[in-house]
XYZ file of C-alpha atoms in Angstrom:
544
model
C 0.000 0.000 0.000
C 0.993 3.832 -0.658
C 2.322 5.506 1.833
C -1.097 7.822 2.408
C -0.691 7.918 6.544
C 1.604 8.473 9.137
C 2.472 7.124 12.518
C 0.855 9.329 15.305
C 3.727 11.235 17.348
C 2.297 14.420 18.651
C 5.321 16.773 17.992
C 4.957 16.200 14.206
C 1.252 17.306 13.784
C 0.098 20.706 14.583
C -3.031 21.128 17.208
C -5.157 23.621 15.157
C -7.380 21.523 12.837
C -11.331 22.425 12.311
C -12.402 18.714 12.272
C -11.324 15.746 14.009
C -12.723 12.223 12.707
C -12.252 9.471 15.619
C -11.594 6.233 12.924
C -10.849 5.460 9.338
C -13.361 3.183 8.007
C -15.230 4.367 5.094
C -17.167 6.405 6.579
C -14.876 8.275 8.404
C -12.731 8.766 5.103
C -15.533 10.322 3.018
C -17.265 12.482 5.743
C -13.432 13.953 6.007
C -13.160 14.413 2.457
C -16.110 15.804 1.779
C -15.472 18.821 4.710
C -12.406 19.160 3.165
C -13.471 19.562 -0.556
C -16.663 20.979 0.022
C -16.307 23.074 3.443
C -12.400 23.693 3.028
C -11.539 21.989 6.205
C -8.112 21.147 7.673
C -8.723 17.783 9.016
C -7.293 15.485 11.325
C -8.333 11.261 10.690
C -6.829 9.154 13.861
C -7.040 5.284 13.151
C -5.968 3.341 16.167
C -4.230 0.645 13.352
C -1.423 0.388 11.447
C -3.295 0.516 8.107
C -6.004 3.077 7.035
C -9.408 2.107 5.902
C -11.318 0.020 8.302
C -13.248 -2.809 6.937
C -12.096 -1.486 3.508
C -8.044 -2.208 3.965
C -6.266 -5.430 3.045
C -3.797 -7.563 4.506
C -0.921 -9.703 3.224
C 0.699 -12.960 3.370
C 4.010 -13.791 1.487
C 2.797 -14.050 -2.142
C -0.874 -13.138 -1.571
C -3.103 -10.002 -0.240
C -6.771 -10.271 0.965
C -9.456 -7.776 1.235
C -10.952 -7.975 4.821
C -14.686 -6.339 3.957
C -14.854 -5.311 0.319
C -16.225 -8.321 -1.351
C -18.551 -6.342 -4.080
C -20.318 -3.695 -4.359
C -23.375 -2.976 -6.576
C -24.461 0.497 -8.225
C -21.308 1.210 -10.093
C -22.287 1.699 -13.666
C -21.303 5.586 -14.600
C -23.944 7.814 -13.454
C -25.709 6.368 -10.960
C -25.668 7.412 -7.368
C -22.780 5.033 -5.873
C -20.498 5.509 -8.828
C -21.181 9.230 -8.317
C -20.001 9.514 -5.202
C -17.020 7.397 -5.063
C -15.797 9.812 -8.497
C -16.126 12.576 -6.585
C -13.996 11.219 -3.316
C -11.644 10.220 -5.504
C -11.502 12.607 -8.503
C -12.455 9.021 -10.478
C -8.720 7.662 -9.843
C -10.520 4.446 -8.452
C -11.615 1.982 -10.862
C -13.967 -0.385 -11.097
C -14.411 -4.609 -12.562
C -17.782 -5.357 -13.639
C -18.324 -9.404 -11.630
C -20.518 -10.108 -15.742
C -23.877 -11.618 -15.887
C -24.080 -13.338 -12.711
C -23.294 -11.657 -9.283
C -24.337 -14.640 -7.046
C -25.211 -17.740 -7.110
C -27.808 -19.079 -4.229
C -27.433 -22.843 -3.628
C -30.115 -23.993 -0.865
C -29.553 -27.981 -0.714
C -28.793 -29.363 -3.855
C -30.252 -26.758 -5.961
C -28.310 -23.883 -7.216
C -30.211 -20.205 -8.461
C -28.487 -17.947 -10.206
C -28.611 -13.920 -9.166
C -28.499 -12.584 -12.947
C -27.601 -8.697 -13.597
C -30.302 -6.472 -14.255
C -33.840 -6.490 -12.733
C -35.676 -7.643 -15.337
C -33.118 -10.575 -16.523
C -33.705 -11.653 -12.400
C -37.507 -11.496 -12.278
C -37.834 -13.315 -15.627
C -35.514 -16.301 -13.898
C -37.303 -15.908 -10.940
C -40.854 -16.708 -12.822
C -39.617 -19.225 -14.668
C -38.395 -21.042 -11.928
C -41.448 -20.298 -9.840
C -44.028 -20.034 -12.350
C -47.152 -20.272 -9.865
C -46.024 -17.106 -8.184
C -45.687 -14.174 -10.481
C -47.776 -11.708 -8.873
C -45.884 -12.306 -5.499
C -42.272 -11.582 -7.558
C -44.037 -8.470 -9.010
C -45.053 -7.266 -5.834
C -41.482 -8.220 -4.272
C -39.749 -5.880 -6.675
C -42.276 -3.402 -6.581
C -41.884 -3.364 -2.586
C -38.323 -3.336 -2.648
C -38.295 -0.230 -4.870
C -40.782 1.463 -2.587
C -38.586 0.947 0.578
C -35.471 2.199 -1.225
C -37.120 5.491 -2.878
C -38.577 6.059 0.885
C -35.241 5.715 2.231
C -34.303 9.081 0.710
C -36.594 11.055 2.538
C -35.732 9.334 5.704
C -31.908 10.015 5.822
C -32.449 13.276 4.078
C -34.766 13.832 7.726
C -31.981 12.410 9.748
C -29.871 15.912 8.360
C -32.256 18.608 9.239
C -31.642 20.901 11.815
C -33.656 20.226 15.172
C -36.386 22.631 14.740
C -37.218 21.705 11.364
C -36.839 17.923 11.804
C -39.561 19.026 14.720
C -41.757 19.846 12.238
C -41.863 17.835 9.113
C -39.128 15.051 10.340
C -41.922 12.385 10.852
C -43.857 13.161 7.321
C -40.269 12.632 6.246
C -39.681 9.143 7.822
C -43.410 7.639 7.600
C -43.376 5.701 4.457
C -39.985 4.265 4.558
C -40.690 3.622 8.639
C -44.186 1.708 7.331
C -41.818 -1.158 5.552
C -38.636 -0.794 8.222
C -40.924 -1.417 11.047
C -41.998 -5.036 9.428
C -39.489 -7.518 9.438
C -38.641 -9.215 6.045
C -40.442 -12.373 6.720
C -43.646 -10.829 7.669
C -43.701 -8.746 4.253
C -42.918 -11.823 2.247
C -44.774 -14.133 3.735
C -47.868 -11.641 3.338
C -46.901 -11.765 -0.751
C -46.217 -15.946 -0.658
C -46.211 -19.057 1.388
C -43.931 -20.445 -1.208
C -41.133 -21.181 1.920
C -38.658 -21.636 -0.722
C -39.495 -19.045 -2.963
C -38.743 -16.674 0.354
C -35.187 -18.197 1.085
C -33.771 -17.481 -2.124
C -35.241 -13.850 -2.289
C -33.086 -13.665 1.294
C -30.297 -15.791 0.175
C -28.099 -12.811 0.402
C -29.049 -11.818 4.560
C -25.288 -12.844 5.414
C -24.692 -9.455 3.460
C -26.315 -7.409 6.842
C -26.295 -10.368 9.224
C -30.015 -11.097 10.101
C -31.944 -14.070 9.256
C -35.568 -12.722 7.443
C -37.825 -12.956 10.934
C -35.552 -10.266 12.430
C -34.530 -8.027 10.106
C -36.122 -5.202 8.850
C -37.630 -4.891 5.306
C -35.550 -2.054 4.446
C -32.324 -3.405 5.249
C -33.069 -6.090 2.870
C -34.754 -3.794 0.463
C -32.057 -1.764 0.270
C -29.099 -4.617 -0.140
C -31.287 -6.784 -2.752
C -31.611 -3.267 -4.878
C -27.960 -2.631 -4.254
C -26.961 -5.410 -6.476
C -29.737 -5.769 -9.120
C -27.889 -4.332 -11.928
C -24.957 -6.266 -10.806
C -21.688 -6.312 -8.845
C -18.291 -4.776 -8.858
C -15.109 -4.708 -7.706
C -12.653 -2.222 -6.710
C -9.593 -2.648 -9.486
C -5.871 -3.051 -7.514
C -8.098 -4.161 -4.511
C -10.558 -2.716 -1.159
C -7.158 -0.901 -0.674
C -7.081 1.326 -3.509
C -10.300 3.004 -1.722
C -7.946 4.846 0.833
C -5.354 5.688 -1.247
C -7.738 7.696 -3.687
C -9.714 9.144 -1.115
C -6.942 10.079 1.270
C -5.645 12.800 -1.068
C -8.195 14.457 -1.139
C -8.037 15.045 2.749
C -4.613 16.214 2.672
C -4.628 18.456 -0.211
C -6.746 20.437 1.943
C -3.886 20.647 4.757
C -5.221 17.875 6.451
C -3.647 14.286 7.694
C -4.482 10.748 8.322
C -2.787 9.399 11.569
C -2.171 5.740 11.897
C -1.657 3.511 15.332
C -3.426 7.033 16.632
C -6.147 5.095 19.323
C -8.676 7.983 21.033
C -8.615 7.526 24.464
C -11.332 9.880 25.310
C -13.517 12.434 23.356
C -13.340 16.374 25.734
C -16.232 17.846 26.588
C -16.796 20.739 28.267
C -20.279 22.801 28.846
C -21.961 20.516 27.202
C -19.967 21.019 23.897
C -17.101 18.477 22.103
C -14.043 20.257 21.865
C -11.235 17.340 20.985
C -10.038 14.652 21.957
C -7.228 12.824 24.558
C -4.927 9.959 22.982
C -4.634 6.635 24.624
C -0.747 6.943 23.903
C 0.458 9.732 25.637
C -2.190 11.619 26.802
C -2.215 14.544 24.537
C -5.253 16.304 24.376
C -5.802 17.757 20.889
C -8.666 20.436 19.932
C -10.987 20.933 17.439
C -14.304 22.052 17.324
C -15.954 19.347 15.655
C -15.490 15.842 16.320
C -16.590 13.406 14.282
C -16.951 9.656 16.020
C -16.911 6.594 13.097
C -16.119 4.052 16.137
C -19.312 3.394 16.426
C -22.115 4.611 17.811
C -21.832 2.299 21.093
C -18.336 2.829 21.520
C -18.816 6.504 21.228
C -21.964 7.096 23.843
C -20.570 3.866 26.225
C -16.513 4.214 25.657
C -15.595 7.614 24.291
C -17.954 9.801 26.072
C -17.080 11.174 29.724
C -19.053 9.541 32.239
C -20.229 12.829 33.623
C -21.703 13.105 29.669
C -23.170 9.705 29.351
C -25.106 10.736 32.551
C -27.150 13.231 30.504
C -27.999 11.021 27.694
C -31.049 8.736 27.240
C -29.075 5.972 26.335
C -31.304 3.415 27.309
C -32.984 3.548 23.997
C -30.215 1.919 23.057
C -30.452 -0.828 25.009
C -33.392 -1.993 22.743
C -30.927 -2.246 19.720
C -28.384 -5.146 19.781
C -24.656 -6.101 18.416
C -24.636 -7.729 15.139
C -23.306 -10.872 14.849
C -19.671 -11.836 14.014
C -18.290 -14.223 11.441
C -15.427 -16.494 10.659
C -13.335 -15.562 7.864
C -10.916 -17.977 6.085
C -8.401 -16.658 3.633
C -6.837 -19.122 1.410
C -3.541 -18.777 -0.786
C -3.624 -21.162 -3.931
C -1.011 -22.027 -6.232
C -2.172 -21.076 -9.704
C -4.310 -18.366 -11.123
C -7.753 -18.021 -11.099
C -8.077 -18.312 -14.690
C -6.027 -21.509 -14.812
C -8.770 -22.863 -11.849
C -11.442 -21.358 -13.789
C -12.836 -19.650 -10.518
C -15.825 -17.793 -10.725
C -16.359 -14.082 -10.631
C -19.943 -14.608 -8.730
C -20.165 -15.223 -4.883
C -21.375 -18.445 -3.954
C -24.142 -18.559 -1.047
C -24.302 -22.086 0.626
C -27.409 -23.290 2.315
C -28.178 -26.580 4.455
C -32.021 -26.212 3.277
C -34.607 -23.218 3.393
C -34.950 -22.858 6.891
C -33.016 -20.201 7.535
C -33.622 -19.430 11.280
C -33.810 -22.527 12.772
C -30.035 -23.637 10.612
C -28.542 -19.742 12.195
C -30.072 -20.821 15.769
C -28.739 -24.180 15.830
C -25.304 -22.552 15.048
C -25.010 -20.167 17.861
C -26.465 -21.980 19.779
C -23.696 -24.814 19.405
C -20.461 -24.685 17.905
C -20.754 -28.166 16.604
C -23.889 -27.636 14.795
C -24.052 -27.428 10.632
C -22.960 -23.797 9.155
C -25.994 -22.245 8.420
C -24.684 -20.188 5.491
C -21.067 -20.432 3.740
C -20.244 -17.403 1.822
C -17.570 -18.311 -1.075
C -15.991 -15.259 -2.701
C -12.918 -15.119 -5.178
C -11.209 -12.348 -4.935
C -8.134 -12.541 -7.407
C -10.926 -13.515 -10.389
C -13.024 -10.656 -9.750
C -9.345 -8.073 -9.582
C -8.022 -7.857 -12.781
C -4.902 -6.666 -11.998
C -4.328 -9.065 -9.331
C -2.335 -11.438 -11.786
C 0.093 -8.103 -12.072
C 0.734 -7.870 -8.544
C 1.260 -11.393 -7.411
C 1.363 -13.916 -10.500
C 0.485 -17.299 -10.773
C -1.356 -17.026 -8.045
C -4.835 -17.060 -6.670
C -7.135 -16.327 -3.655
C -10.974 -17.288 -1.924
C -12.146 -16.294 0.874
C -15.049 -18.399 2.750
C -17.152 -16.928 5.385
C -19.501 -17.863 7.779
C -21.380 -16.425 10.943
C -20.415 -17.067 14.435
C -21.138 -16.786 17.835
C -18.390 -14.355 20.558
C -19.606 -16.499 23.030
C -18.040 -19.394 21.227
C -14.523 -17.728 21.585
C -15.276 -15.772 25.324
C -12.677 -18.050 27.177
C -9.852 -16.070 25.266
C -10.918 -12.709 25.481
C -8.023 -10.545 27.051
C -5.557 -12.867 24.695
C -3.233 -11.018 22.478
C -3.326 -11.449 18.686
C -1.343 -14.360 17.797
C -0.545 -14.949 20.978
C -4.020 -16.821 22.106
C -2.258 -20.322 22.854
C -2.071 -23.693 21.570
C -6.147 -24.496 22.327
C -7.257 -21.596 20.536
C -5.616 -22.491 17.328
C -6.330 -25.860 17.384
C -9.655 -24.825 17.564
C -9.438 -22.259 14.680
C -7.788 -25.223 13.130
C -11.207 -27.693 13.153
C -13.285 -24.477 12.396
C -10.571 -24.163 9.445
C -11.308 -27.373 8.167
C -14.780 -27.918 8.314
C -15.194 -24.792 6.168
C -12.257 -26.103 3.527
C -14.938 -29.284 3.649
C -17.638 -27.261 2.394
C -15.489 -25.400 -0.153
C -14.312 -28.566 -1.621
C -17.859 -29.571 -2.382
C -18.470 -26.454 -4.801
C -15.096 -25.781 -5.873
C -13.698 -29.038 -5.485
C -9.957 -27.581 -7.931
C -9.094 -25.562 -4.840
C -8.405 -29.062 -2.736
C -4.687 -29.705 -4.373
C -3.744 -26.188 -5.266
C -3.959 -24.555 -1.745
C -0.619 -23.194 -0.617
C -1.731 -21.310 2.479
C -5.082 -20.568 4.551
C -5.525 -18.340 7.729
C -8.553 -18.023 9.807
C -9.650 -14.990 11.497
C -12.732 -15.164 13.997
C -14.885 -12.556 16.470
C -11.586 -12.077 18.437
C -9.915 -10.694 15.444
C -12.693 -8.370 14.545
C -12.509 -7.075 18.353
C -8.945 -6.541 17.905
C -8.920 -4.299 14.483
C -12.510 -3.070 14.670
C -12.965 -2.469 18.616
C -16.416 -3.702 18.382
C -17.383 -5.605 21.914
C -18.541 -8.915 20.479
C -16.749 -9.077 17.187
C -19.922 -7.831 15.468
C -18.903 -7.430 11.765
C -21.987 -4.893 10.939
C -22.184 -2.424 13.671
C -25.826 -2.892 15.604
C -28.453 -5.036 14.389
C -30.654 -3.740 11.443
C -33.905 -4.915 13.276
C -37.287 -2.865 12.760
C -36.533 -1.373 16.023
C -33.301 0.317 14.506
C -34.622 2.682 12.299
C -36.374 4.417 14.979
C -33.659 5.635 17.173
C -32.923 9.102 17.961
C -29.545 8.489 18.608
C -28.318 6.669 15.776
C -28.269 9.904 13.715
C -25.790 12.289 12.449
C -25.862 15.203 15.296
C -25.929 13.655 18.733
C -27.124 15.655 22.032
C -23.625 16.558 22.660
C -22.696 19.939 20.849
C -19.827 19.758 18.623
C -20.567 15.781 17.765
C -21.235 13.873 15.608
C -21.651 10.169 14.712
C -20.724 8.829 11.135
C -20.961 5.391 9.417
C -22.740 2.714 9.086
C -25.016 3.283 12.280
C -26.077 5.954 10.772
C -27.406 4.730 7.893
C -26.951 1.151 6.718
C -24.370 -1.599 6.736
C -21.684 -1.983 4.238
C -19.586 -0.306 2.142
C -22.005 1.308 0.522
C -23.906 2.362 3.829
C -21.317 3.792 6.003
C -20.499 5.829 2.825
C -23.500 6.908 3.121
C -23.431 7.672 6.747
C -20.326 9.901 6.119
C -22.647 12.148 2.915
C -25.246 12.415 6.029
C -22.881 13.492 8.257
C -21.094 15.892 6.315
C -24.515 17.326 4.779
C -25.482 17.559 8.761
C -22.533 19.787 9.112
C -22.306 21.719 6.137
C -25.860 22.346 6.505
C -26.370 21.772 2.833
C -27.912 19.177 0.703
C -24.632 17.481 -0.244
C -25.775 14.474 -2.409
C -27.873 16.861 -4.544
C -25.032 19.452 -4.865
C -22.685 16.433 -5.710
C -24.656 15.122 -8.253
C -25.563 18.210 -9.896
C -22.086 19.104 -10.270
C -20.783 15.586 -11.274
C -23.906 16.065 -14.527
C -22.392 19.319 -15.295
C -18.680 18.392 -15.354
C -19.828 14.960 -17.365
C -21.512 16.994 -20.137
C -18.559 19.529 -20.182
C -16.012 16.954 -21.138
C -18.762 15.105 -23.590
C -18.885 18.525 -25.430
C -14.827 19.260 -25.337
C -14.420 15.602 -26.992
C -16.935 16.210 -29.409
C -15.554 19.406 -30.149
């Protein structure tokens, strides 16, 4: 990776920036940018790691590199809104890998479904396949769009200022709250009883982490849209987000600070005015602070306890962790083209009963995997070959249970003992079992796997339980007070994916919202304006 941050040591930095960002996920990165480019900020990004980028960063191995959290994302054909914004973070130097026709493949049992790009080309495979049930797939899509055209209004109400949220906030959140506030079972079981039918609409809930009677319809609204006109991948890897966004940052006089870890966010009179580093104990001061740790870790861990005491944060308390996962990364020996891996994600199922299979599994170790997610990495990068050739990587995921892992919490990383990895070790293999099923070339071609679980996650993320996705996107979420931009604290402010949705494409999201919150602006619609004028500008210079 570039060398876009530096090592926190306080007498190389100076102590006057407008805008501090606790955290360097994705959200984070583009709520900083987007001060910078569009408010002229200097500011300051501390990310308690050694590598910038949160869930977006990648890690190596001799001869290999993984991507921890960028797996695809959808909505990345020119002009539309994702694409948008990730051009204007970063002045289109990132590029993008179309996955082709098929973004994922859904295999419940012994049947496998293809996810085909483009909405039509999916709900003409879906009636063929389930002939008997073509209103149902009509109203499906026809829901789905409602909940995600809603959605607009509702984060666009999460931005206001107080007194005008006061007023016409609720108008602005009812029909998007009217789907959130079911969970995704209940709406499709009111359009089908067809119990298979509904687990391949959801065969993608490992994507926010909630099996379809607890989640809310507009978290899987919003993540089956996402990828209906396909998926993408980032080209030189999740990596490559950073570096093009982290310019941007510092040509405004600002700075991304690496193994930088926030101790403790300053208040005083009610008001944020910096923060105190876990290192040395340096307080540094800005006027606005910006928390993308979370918004647990920021009301429970950042926050003064004197502060806390003023907040209603037992709404929270209503709102739970999501879960965590097991992640293993495996090195092969030859390409992916010489393999002939895949571009689409693989979704593994036991059978359609989605709840009972994720139950079993946290309930007991032992029990089947409920879902195995199979992603290949190096066939979806083309440039990957460049960087490391004749080589190849997959990564297969699954959910977990923290509890599963408690009796080592306090370990170091790497340094958990001889138990723990043996552990990781049968975890390792029962998932290389499953892999060997579907993709049975990997079996004599793997050169080197790794496994990381919850305690990992806790380690880089600092999220409690090792929950990959923040708090749960349950029908209760979406009605919080607290999990929105401005928080009751003057001065701060929450970004990422709590404050809007999960993913990559959520907590970038969350940082537009937050950055519109401060701005006090209507930043997507400015951005997207601009990007149509600029577009047509060149299109008329090349035609001239």
């Amino acid at each position: 990776m570039k060398k876009i941050a530096e090592p926190y040591q306080k007498k190389q930095f100076e102590n006057n920036y407008d805008v501090i960002v606790i955290g360097s996920g994705i959200g984070g990165l583009a709520v900083a940018a987007l001060l910078a480019k569009h408010g002229g900020k200097r500011v300051l990004v501390l990310e308690r790691h050694y590598v910038p980028g949160g869930y977006t960063h990648t890690f190596r191995r001799p001869g290999y590199e993984w991507d921890v959290g960028v797996h695809y994302i959808g909505e990345m054909q020119e002009g539309k809104l994702l694409r948008t914004l990730f051009d204007e973070l970063t002045d289109e130097e990132l590029k993008w890998a179309d996955l082709g026709e098929v973004y994922d493949k859904i295999i419940i049992g012994e049947e496998a479904f293809d996810f085909q790009k483009g909405r039509e080309n999916l709900k003409r495979s879906l009636k063929k396949r389930f002939p008997k049930e073509t209103q149902a797939i009509d109203k499906y899509f026809t829901l789905v769009q409602q909940s995600v055209k809603s959605s607009f209004s509702f984060f666009k109400a999460s931005a206001l200022p107080s007194l005008i949220d006061y007023f016409v906030g609720g108008y602005l959140r009812r029909e998007f709250l009217s789907l959130a506030k079911q969970t995704t079972r209940q709406v499709l079981e009111s359009l089908t009883k067809d119990q298979y039918l509904i687990a391949l609409l959801t065969g993608q809930f490992g994507d926010y982490g909630l099996a379809p009677a607890e989640s809310s319809f507009a978290m899987h609204a919003a993540v089956a849209n996402h990828y209906f006109e396909g998926g993408y991948y980032p080209i030189g890897g999740g990596s490559r987000i950073a570096e093009t966004i982290i310019p941007l940052i510092t040509k405004a006089g600002g700075k991304v600070l690496i193994n930088a870890e926030v101790a403790e966010i300053i208040v005083e009179n009610g008001r944020a005015q910096g923060v105190r580093m876990a290192r040395d104990g340096a307080v540094l001061h800005a006027p606005i602070v910006i928390s993308d740790a979370g918004a647990m870790n920021t009301y429970m861990k950042l926050l003064p306890v004197e502060s806390r005491s003023t907040l209603k944060l037992q709404k929270l308390d209503t709102v739970k962790p999501s879960l965590a996962h097991l992640c293993l990364y495996i090195g092969l020996k030859s390409t992916a083209k010489e393999l002939k891996l895949p571009q689409a994600n693989f979704w593994i199922y036991p059978n359609e009963k989605h709840e009972q299979n994720l139950k079993a599994a946290l309930d007991d170790v032992d029990a089947p995997f409920p879902l195995v997610y199979v992603s290949f990495p190096s066939a979806k990068d083309p440039d990957f070959e460049r960087r490391y050739p004749g080589r190849a990587t997959i990564d297969v995921i699954t959910v977990a249970s923290y509890k599963h892992f408690a009796n080592w919490d306090g370990t170091n990383w790497k340094k958990r003992g001889t138990e723990y990895e043996a552990f990781k070790e049968s975890l390792a293999r029962r998932l290389l079992d499953v892999l060997f099923v579907h993709v049975p070339q990997a079996k004599d071609n793997i050169d080197i796997y790794e496994l990381s679980t919850p305690l990992t996650t806790k380690h880089f993320c600092n999220y409690e339980f090792g929950e990959i996705y923040g708090l749960d996107h349950t029908p209760i979420r979406f009605q919080q007070e607290l999990l929105r931009p401005r928080t009751p604290i003057s001065g701060l402010y929450l970004t990422g994916q709590d404050v809007a949705t999960c993913g990559v494409a959520g907590a970038l999201m969350g940082g537009v919202l937050s950055a519109s919150t401060i701005l006090k602006r209507n930043l997507l619609g400015q951005i997207i304006t601009e990007r149509r004028a600029l577009k047509n500008k060149k299109g008329m210079l090349k035609s001239a």
